[in-house]
Short mmCIF file of N, CA and C in Angstrom, two decimals:
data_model
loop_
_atom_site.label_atom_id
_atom_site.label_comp_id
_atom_site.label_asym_id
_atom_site.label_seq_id
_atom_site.Cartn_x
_atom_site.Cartn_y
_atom_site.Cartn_z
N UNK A 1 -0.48 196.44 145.92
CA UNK A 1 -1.61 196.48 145.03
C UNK A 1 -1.16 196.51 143.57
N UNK A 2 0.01 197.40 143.43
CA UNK A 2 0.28 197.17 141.99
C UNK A 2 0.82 196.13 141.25
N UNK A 3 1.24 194.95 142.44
CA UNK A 3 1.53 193.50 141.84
C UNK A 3 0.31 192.87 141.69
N UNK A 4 -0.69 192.66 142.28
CA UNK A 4 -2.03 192.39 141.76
C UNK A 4 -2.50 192.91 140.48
N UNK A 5 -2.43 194.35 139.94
CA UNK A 5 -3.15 194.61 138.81
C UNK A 5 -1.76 193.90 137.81
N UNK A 6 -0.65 193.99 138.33
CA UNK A 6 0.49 193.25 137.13
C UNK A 6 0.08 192.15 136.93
N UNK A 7 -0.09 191.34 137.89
CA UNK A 7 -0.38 189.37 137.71
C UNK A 7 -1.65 189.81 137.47
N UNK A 8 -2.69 190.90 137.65
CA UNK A 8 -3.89 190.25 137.08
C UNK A 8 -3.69 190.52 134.74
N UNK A 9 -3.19 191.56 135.16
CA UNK A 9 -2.33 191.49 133.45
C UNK A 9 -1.91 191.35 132.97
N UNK A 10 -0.30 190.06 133.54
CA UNK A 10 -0.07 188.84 132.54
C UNK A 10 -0.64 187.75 132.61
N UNK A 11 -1.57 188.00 133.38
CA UNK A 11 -2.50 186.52 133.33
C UNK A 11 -2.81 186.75 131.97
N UNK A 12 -3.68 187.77 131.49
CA UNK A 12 -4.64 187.98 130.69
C UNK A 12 -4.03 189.10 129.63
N UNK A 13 -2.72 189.27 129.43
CA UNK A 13 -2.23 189.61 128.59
C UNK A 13 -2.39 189.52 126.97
N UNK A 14 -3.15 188.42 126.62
CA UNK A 14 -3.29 187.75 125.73
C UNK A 14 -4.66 188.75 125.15
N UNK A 15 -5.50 188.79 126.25
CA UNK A 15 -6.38 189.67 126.02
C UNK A 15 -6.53 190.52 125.16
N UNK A 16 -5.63 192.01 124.86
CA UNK A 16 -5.32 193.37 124.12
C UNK A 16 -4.81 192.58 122.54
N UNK A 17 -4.62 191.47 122.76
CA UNK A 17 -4.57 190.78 121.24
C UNK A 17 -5.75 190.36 120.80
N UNK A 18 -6.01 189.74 121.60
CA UNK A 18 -7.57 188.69 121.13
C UNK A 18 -8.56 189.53 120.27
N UNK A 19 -9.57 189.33 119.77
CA UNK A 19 -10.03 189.66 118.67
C UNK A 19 -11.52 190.51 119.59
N UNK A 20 -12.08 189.15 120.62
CA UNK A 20 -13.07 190.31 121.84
C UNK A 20 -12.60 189.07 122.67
N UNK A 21 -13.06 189.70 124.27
CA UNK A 21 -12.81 189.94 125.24
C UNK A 21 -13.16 187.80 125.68
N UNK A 22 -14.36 187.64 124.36
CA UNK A 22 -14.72 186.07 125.11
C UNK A 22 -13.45 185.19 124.81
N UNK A 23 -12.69 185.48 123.91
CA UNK A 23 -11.70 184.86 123.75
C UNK A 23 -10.56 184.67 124.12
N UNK A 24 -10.49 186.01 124.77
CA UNK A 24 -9.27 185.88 126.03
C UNK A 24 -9.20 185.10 127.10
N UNK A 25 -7.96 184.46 127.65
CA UNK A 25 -8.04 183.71 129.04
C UNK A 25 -8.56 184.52 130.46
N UNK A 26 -9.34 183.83 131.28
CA UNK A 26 -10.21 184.20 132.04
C UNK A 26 -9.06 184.01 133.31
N UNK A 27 -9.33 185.16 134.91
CA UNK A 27 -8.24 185.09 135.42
C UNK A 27 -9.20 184.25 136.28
N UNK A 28 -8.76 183.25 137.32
CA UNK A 28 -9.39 182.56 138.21
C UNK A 28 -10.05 183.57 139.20
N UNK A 29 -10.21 184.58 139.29
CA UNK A 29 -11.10 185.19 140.10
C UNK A 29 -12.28 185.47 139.44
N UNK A 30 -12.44 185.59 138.24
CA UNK A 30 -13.40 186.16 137.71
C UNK A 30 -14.50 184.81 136.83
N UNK A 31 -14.04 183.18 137.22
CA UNK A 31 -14.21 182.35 136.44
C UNK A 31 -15.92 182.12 136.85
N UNK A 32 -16.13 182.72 138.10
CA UNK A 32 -17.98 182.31 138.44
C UNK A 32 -18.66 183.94 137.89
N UNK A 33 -17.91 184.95 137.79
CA UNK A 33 -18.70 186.40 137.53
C UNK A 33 -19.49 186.14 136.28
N UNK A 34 -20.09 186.80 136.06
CA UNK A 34 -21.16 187.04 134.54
C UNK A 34 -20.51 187.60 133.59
N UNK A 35 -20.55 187.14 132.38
CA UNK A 35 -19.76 187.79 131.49
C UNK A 35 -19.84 189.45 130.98
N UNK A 36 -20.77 189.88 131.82
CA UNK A 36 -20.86 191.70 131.82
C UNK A 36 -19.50 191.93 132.70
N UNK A 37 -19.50 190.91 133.75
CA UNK A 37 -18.17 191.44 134.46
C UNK A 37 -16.56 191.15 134.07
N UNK A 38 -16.79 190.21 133.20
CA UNK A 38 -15.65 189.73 132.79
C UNK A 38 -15.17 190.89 131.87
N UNK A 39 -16.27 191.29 130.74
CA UNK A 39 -16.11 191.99 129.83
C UNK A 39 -15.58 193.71 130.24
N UNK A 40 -15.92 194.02 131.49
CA UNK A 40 -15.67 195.51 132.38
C UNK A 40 -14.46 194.99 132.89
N UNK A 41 -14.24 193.81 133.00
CA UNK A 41 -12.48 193.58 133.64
C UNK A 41 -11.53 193.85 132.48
N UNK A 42 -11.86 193.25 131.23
CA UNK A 42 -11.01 193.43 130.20
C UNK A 42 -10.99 194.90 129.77
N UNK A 43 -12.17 195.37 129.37
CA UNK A 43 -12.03 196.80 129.61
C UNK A 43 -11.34 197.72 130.03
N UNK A 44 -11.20 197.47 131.57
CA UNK A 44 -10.18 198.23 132.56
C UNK A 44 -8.72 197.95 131.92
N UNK A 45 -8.67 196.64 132.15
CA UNK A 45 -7.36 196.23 131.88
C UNK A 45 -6.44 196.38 130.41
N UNK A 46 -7.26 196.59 129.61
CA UNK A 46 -6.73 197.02 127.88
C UNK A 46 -6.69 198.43 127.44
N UNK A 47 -7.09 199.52 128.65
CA UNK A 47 -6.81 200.64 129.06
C UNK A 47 -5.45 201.18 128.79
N UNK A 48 -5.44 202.45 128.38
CA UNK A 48 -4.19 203.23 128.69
C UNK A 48 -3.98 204.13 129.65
N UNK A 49 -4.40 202.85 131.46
CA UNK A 49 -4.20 204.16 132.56
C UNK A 49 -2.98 203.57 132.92
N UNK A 50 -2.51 204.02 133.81
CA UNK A 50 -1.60 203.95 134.87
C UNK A 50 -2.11 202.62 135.91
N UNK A 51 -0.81 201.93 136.22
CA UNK A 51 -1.37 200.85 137.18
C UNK A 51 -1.97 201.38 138.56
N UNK A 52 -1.96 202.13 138.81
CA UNK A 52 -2.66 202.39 140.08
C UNK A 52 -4.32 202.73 139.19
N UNK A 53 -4.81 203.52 138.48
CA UNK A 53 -6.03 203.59 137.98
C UNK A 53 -6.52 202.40 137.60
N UNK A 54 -5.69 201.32 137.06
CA UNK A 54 -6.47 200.07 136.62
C UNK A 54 -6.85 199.35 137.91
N UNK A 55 -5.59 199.68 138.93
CA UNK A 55 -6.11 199.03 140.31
C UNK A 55 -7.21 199.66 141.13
N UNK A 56 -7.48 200.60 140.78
CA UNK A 56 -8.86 201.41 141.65
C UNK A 56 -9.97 200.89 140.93
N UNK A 57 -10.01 200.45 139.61
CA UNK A 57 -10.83 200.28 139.32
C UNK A 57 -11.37 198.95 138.78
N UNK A 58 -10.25 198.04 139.30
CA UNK A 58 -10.47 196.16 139.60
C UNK A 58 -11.13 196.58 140.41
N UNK A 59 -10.77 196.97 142.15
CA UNK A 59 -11.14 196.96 142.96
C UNK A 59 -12.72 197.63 143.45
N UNK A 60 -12.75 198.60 142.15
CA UNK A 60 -14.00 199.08 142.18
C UNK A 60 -15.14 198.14 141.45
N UNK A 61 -14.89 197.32 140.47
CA UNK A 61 -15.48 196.12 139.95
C UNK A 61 -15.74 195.35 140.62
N UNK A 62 -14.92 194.63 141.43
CA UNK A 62 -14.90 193.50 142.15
C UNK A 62 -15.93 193.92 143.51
N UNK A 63 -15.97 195.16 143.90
CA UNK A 63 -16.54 195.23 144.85
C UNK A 63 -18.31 195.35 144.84
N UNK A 64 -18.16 195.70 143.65
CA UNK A 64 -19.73 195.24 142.79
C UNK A 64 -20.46 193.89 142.71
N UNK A 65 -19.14 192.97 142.47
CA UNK A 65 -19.95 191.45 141.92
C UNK A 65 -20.12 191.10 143.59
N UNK A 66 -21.11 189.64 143.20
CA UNK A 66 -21.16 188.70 144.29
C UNK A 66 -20.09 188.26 144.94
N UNK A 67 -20.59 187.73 146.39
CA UNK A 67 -19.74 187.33 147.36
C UNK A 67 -18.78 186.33 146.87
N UNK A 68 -19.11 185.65 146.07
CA UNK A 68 -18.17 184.13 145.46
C UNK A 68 -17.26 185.17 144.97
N UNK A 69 -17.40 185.91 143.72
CA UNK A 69 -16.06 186.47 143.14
C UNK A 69 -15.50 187.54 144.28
N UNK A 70 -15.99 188.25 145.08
CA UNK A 70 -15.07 188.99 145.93
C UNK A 70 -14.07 188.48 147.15
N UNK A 71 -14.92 187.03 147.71
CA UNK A 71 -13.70 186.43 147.84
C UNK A 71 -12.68 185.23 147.06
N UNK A 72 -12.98 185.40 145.83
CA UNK A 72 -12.41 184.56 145.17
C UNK A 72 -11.33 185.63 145.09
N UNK A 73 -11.16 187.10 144.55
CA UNK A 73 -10.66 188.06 144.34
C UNK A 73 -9.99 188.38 145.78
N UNK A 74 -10.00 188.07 146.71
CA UNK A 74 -9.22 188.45 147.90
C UNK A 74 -7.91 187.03 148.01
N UNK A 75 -8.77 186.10 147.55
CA UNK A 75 -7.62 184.99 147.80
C UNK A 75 -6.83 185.12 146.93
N UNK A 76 -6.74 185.52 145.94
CA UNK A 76 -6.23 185.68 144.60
C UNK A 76 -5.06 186.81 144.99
N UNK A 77 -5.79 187.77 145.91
CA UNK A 77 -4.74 188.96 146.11
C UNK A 77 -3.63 188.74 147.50
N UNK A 78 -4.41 187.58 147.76
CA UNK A 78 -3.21 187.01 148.98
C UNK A 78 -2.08 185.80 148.24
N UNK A 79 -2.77 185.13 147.32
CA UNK A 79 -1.49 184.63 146.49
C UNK A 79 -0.48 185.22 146.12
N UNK A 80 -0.78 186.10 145.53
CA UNK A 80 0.15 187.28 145.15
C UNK A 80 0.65 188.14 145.94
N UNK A 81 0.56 188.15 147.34
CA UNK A 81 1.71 188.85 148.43
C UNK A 81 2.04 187.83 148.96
N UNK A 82 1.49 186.17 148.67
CA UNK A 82 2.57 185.54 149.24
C UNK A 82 3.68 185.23 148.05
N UNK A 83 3.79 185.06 147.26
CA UNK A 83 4.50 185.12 146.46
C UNK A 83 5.41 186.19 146.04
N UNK A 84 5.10 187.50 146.08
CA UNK A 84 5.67 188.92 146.39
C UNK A 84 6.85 188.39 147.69
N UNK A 85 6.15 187.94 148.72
CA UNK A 85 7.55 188.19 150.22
C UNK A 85 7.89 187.13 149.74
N UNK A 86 7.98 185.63 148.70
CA UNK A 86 8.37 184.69 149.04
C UNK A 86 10.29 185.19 148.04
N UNK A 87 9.49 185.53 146.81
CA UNK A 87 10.51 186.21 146.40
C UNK A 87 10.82 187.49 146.44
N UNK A 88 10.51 188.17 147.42
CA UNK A 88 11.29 189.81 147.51
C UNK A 88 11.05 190.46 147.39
N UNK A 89 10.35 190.76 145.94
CA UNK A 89 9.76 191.66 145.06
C UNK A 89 9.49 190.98 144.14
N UNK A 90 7.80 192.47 143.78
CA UNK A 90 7.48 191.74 142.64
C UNK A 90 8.27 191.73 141.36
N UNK A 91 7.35 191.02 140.72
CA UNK A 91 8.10 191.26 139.13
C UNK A 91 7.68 192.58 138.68
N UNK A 92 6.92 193.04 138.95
CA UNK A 92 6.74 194.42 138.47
C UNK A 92 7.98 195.38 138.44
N UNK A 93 7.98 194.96 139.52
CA UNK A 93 9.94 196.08 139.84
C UNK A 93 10.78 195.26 139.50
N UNK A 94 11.13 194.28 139.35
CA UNK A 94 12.06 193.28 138.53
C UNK A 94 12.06 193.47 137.30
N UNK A 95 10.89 194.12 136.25
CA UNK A 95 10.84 194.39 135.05
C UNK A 95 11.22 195.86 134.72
N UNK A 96 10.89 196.66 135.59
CA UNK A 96 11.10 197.97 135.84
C UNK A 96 12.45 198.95 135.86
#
């Protein structure tokens, strides 16, 4: 889970710079949500929690929106463990 909230925050890294939230790059899970949800994603994510709190509380977002973004948001989180076993580990612990 905590390589998901990592790739969902260098996706959108750019974000905590950007000036507001419409101007930041959008992560492909969130590209059909409403921009109330986009804007509660950036939110979470420009936070000063801990990656496990930002991940309770994607997951608590996501489980809010419509069916399109929750499984857009599941495929998204299976990219990222296939990519996790393809190389080993994540980058999270590679940076770490």
């Amino acid at each position: 889970m905590k390589a998901v909230v990592f790739a969902c925050f260098v996706m959108v890294a750019v974000a905590a710079a950007a000036d507001n939230w419409k101007t930041a790059p959008t992560p492909v899970f969130l590209l059909n949500a409403s921009d109330k949800a986009k804007e509660q994603f950036y939110n979470i994510i420009t936070r000063d929690w801990t990656t496990e709190q930002k991940s309770q509380a994607i997951e608590a977002l996501v489980a809010t929106l419509d069916e399109t973004v929750q499984k857009a948001y599941a495929e998204f989180k299976q990219q990222i463990a296939e990519i996790k076993n393809k190389y080993g580990q994540s980058v999270e612990n590679q940076v770490s």
